[in-house]
Short mmCIF file of C-alpha atoms and ligand atoms in Angstrom, two decimals:
data_model
loop_
_atom_site.label_atom_id
_atom_site.label_comp_id
_atom_site.label_asym_id
_atom_site.label_seq_id
_atom_site.Cartn_x
_atom_site.Cartn_y
_atom_site.Cartn_z
CA MET A 1 -53.76 78.47 43.42
CA LEU A 2 -54.80 75.93 41.37
CA PHE A 3 -58.32 76.14 39.89
CA PRO A 4 -59.64 72.47 38.49
CA VAL A 5 -60.25 71.86 34.85
CA LEU A 6 -63.84 70.11 34.73
CA GLN A 7 -64.50 68.85 31.08
CA GLY A 8 -62.21 71.27 29.10
CA GLN A 9 -63.55 74.31 31.50
CA THR A 10 -61.31 75.81 34.04
CA TYR A 11 -64.00 75.41 37.49
CA PRO A 12 -64.75 78.59 39.33
CA HIS A 13 -63.54 77.15 42.79
CA ALA A 14 -60.24 76.98 43.36
CA VAL A 15 -58.78 73.77 45.38
CA GLY A 16 -58.71 74.31 49.04
CA LYS A 17 -57.70 71.39 50.72
CA VAL A 18 -57.42 67.60 49.47
CA VAL A 19 -58.72 64.96 51.72
CA CYS A 20 -56.74 61.86 51.85
CA VAL A 21 -56.96 58.52 53.43
CA GLY A 22 -54.17 55.83 54.04
CA ARG A 23 -54.19 52.54 52.97
CA ASN A 24 -57.25 52.28 51.46
CA TYR A 25 -55.81 49.03 49.38
CA ALA A 26 -55.04 45.88 51.24
CA ALA A 27 -52.23 44.84 49.21
CA HIS A 28 -51.09 48.74 49.54
CA ALA A 29 -50.80 48.36 53.79
CA GLN A 30 -48.98 44.94 53.19
CA GLU A 31 -46.57 45.76 50.90
CA LEU A 32 -45.05 48.65 53.78
CA ASN A 33 -45.63 46.30 56.83
CA ASN A 34 -48.33 48.37 57.81
CA PRO A 35 -51.78 46.85 59.86
CA ILE A 36 -55.09 46.95 58.10
CA PRO A 37 -57.03 50.29 59.11
CA ALA A 38 -60.33 49.31 60.91
CA ALA A 39 -61.28 52.86 60.15
CA PRO A 40 -60.00 55.31 57.27
CA ILE A 41 -56.29 57.24 57.99
CA LEU A 42 -57.79 60.79 57.38
CA PHE A 43 -54.43 62.79 56.30
CA LEU A 44 -55.26 66.66 54.46
CA LYS A 45 -52.32 68.69 51.78
CA PRO A 46 -53.09 72.12 51.42
CA ALA A 47 -53.87 74.56 48.64
CA ASP A 48 -50.18 75.11 47.96
CA SER A 49 -50.22 71.54 47.09
CA VAL A 50 -51.85 71.24 44.43
CA VAL A 51 -50.26 71.62 40.77
CA ALA A 52 -51.45 70.00 37.33
CA VAL A 53 -49.74 66.31 36.69
CA ALA A 54 -49.06 67.65 33.03
CA PRO A 55 -47.18 68.40 30.90
CA GLN A 56 -44.84 67.98 33.90
CA PHE A 57 -44.35 68.23 37.23
CA SER A 58 -41.57 68.87 39.67
CA ILE A 59 -39.93 67.05 42.91
CA PRO A 60 -37.86 68.07 45.07
CA THR A 61 -34.57 66.33 45.02
CA GLN A 62 -33.08 67.17 48.61
CA TYR A 63 -34.96 64.98 51.29
CA GLY A 64 -34.31 61.58 50.22
CA ALA A 65 -37.44 59.42 48.03
CA VAL A 66 -40.20 60.51 46.61
CA HIS A 67 -42.81 57.95 45.80
CA HIS A 68 -45.51 58.33 43.74
CA GLU A 69 -48.98 57.20 45.04
CA LEU A 70 -51.52 57.27 42.20
CA GLU A 71 -54.98 57.98 43.57
CA ILE A 72 -58.51 58.14 41.99
CA ALA A 73 -59.61 62.05 42.08
CA VAL A 74 -62.69 63.39 43.15
CA LEU A 75 -63.58 67.14 42.35
CA ILE A 76 -65.90 67.56 45.76
CA GLY A 77 -69.12 70.49 43.67
CA GLN A 78 -71.43 71.29 46.86
CA ARG A 79 -70.70 71.74 50.87
CA LEU A 80 -71.00 68.51 52.71
CA VAL A 81 -70.92 68.26 56.68
CA ASN A 82 -72.10 65.48 58.13
CA ALA A 83 -73.32 64.22 55.04
CA THR A 84 -75.60 61.04 53.93
CA GLU A 85 -74.40 58.93 51.16
CA ASP A 86 -76.82 60.41 48.67
CA HIS A 87 -75.79 64.14 49.95
CA VAL A 88 -72.10 62.64 48.83
CA ARG A 89 -73.49 61.09 45.67
CA ASN A 90 -74.82 64.63 44.23
CA ALA A 91 -72.19 66.47 45.36
CA LEU A 92 -69.63 64.79 43.60
CA ILE A 93 -69.07 66.48 39.93
CA GLY A 94 -66.15 64.88 38.68
CA VAL A 95 -63.64 61.54 39.11
CA GLY A 96 -59.55 62.15 38.06
CA LEU A 97 -56.26 60.98 39.06
CA GLY A 98 -53.79 62.87 41.32
CA LEU A 99 -50.26 61.77 42.45
CA ASP A 100 -50.30 61.92 46.72
CA LEU A 101 -46.15 62.52 46.55
CA THR A 102 -44.95 61.33 49.34
CA LEU A 103 -41.11 61.99 50.85
CA ARG A 104 -41.12 58.22 52.20
CA ASP A 105 -37.98 59.02 54.12
CA VAL A 106 -38.91 61.44 55.46
CA GLN A 107 -42.40 59.56 56.18
CA ASP A 108 -40.66 56.49 57.98
CA SER A 109 -38.27 59.03 60.06
CA LEU A 110 -41.91 61.34 61.24
CA LYS A 111 -43.67 57.50 61.98
CA HIS A 112 -41.46 56.28 64.30
CA GLN A 113 -40.87 59.22 66.10
CA GLY A 114 -45.21 59.15 66.26
CA HIS A 115 -45.20 62.71 64.77
CA PRO A 116 -47.82 64.03 62.53
CA TRP A 117 -47.06 63.21 58.51
CA GLU A 118 -47.59 66.67 57.19
CA ARG A 119 -43.48 67.31 56.01
CA ALA A 120 -43.94 64.10 53.87
CA LYS A 121 -47.17 64.39 52.61
CA ALA A 122 -48.32 68.64 52.18
CA PHE A 123 -45.26 70.13 50.87
CA ASP A 124 -45.82 72.90 48.02
CA GLY A 125 -46.20 70.31 44.83
CA ALA A 126 -46.86 67.24 46.25
CA CYS A 127 -50.12 66.74 44.56
CA PRO A 128 -50.38 66.69 40.65
CA LEU A 129 -53.99 66.37 39.27
CA THR A 130 -55.09 65.73 36.09
CA ASP A 131 -57.94 67.26 34.67
CA PHE A 132 -61.14 65.95 35.37
CA ILE A 133 -64.42 64.02 33.95
CA ALA A 134 -67.74 64.80 34.44
CA VAL A 135 -70.02 62.65 35.96
CA ALA A 136 -73.29 62.13 37.03
CA PRO A 137 -75.28 61.08 40.66
CA SER A 138 -75.82 58.16 39.48
CA PHE A 139 -72.02 57.21 37.98
CA ASP A 140 -70.57 54.23 39.65
CA TRP A 141 -67.88 54.63 41.98
CA SER A 142 -67.70 51.01 42.21
CA ASN A 143 -65.59 49.61 39.72
CA LEU A 144 -63.02 52.19 38.46
CA SER A 145 -59.66 50.98 36.97
CA LEU A 146 -56.08 52.78 37.75
CA THR A 147 -52.71 52.21 36.11
CA LEU A 148 -49.70 54.22 36.49
CA TRP A 149 -46.80 53.30 33.61
CA ARG A 150 -43.34 54.58 34.38
CA ASN A 151 -40.76 54.62 31.47
CA GLY A 152 -43.16 52.37 30.04
CA GLU A 153 -42.95 49.72 32.85
CA ARG A 154 -46.51 49.01 34.71
CA GLN A 155 -46.11 50.18 37.83
CA GLN A 156 -49.91 50.66 40.02
CA ALA A 157 -52.73 48.33 38.84
CA GLY A 158 -55.85 48.21 41.06
CA SER A 159 -59.79 49.02 41.17
CA SER A 160 -61.62 51.39 43.01
CA ALA A 161 -64.00 47.76 43.83
CA ASP A 162 -60.83 46.59 46.07
CA MET A 163 -60.73 49.31 48.82
CA LEU A 164 -61.23 48.95 52.11
CA PHE A 165 -63.71 51.55 52.22
CA PRO A 166 -65.43 52.08 49.23
CA ILE A 167 -65.69 56.08 47.67
CA VAL A 168 -69.35 56.98 48.48
CA SER A 169 -68.80 55.79 51.98
CA LEU A 170 -65.70 57.12 52.31
CA ILE A 171 -66.26 60.57 51.55
CA THR A 172 -69.76 60.31 53.71
CA HIS A 173 -67.34 59.64 56.91
CA MET A 174 -64.83 62.63 55.76
CA SER A 175 -67.51 64.92 55.82
CA ALA A 176 -68.35 63.72 59.59
CA ASN A 177 -64.87 64.97 60.11
CA PHE A 178 -63.97 67.96 57.84
CA ALA A 179 -66.71 69.66 56.21
CA LEU A 180 -65.95 69.92 52.30
CA ASN A 181 -66.37 72.39 50.14
CA PRO A 182 -66.97 73.48 46.86
CA GLY A 183 -63.51 72.80 44.71
CA ASP A 184 -61.97 70.90 47.53
CA VAL A 185 -60.59 67.17 46.33
CA VAL A 186 -60.88 63.42 47.86
CA LEU A 187 -57.70 61.57 47.03
CA THR A 188 -58.97 57.63 47.55
CA GLY A 189 -56.22 55.60 49.03
CA THR A 190 -53.51 54.14 46.15
CA PRO A 191 -53.18 50.58 45.40
CA ALA A 192 -49.90 48.37 45.70
CA GLY A 193 -46.67 49.05 43.49
CA VAL A 194 -45.62 52.52 45.40
CA GLY A 195 -42.08 53.57 44.32
CA PRO A 196 -39.68 56.19 43.91
CA LEU A 197 -39.68 58.35 41.16
CA ASN A 198 -36.52 59.64 39.27
CA VAL A 199 -36.24 63.02 37.70
CA GLY A 200 -36.56 62.55 33.80
CA ASP A 201 -39.18 59.51 33.96
CA GLN A 202 -42.21 59.50 31.95
CA LEU A 203 -45.12 58.94 33.74
CA GLN A 204 -48.57 57.62 32.14
CA LEU A 205 -51.47 57.78 34.29
CA GLN A 206 -54.71 56.21 33.22
CA LEU A 207 -58.31 55.68 34.79
CA GLN A 208 -60.35 53.41 32.88
CA ASP A 209 -60.74 54.36 29.64
CA TYR A 210 -61.72 57.94 30.98
CA LEU A 211 -58.23 59.62 31.14
CA ASP A 212 -54.89 58.48 29.45
CA VAL A 213 -52.21 61.16 30.90
CA ARG A 214 -48.39 61.34 30.09
CA THR A 215 -46.41 63.52 31.76
CA GLN A 216 -42.58 64.03 32.93
CA VAL A 217 -40.62 64.19 36.21
CA CYS A 218 -38.38 67.63 37.32
CA ALA A 219 -36.46 68.63 39.44
CA SER A 220 -38.10 71.67 41.56
CA HIS A 221 -36.12 74.51 42.26
CA SER A 222 -36.01 76.17 45.52
CA ALA A 223 -35.72 80.40 44.61
CA ALA A 224 -38.00 82.06 46.96
CA VAL A 225 -40.82 83.19 45.47
ZN1 ZN B 1 -51.82 58.13 49.38
#
């Protein structure tokens, strides 16, 4: 169970779930040969998927390629059910970054069979998160840049300005499908440039000039706990 860190303090509500959106940047949909969706494609990651991204995080090594998807992460501070955009703005208390780790080979197989994606997206440790920066209701969510460097090379770069479903309206839509509670996190989709991670990779995750986090990829151990 991970309690988010908000402005250096442990937030009193543990992450209950992570609500995610697929294909929220047109260039990423195209790089995986997926059509542009008419409505947000929503999926969930459970609490056990959430870990701290730094100083290191682990990836499974026995299920084929593990792709990084760098995403803007939003920390929810008030319960949201069928919320208006004003309610949503007032309920968003933190901004950070997350990696929507994806077992790409497993996901491709599941997609071809028409099966749900959970085994590819919701495994333990599948959602490494940074700390969160506190935001006010007036925060501008519409033009946030994010960048992932891998072993010194720029791998992903994007801006929330390029989202198909902008953050506030996306979360409004999510709240009509799933109750969001304090401590829940929203991942808002990944820009183009996804690709495989290898054990030993050095990563740098940047959110505009708000966050600059360095971390390292390790192998997960499969001991029973
Ligand atoms: Zn994603």
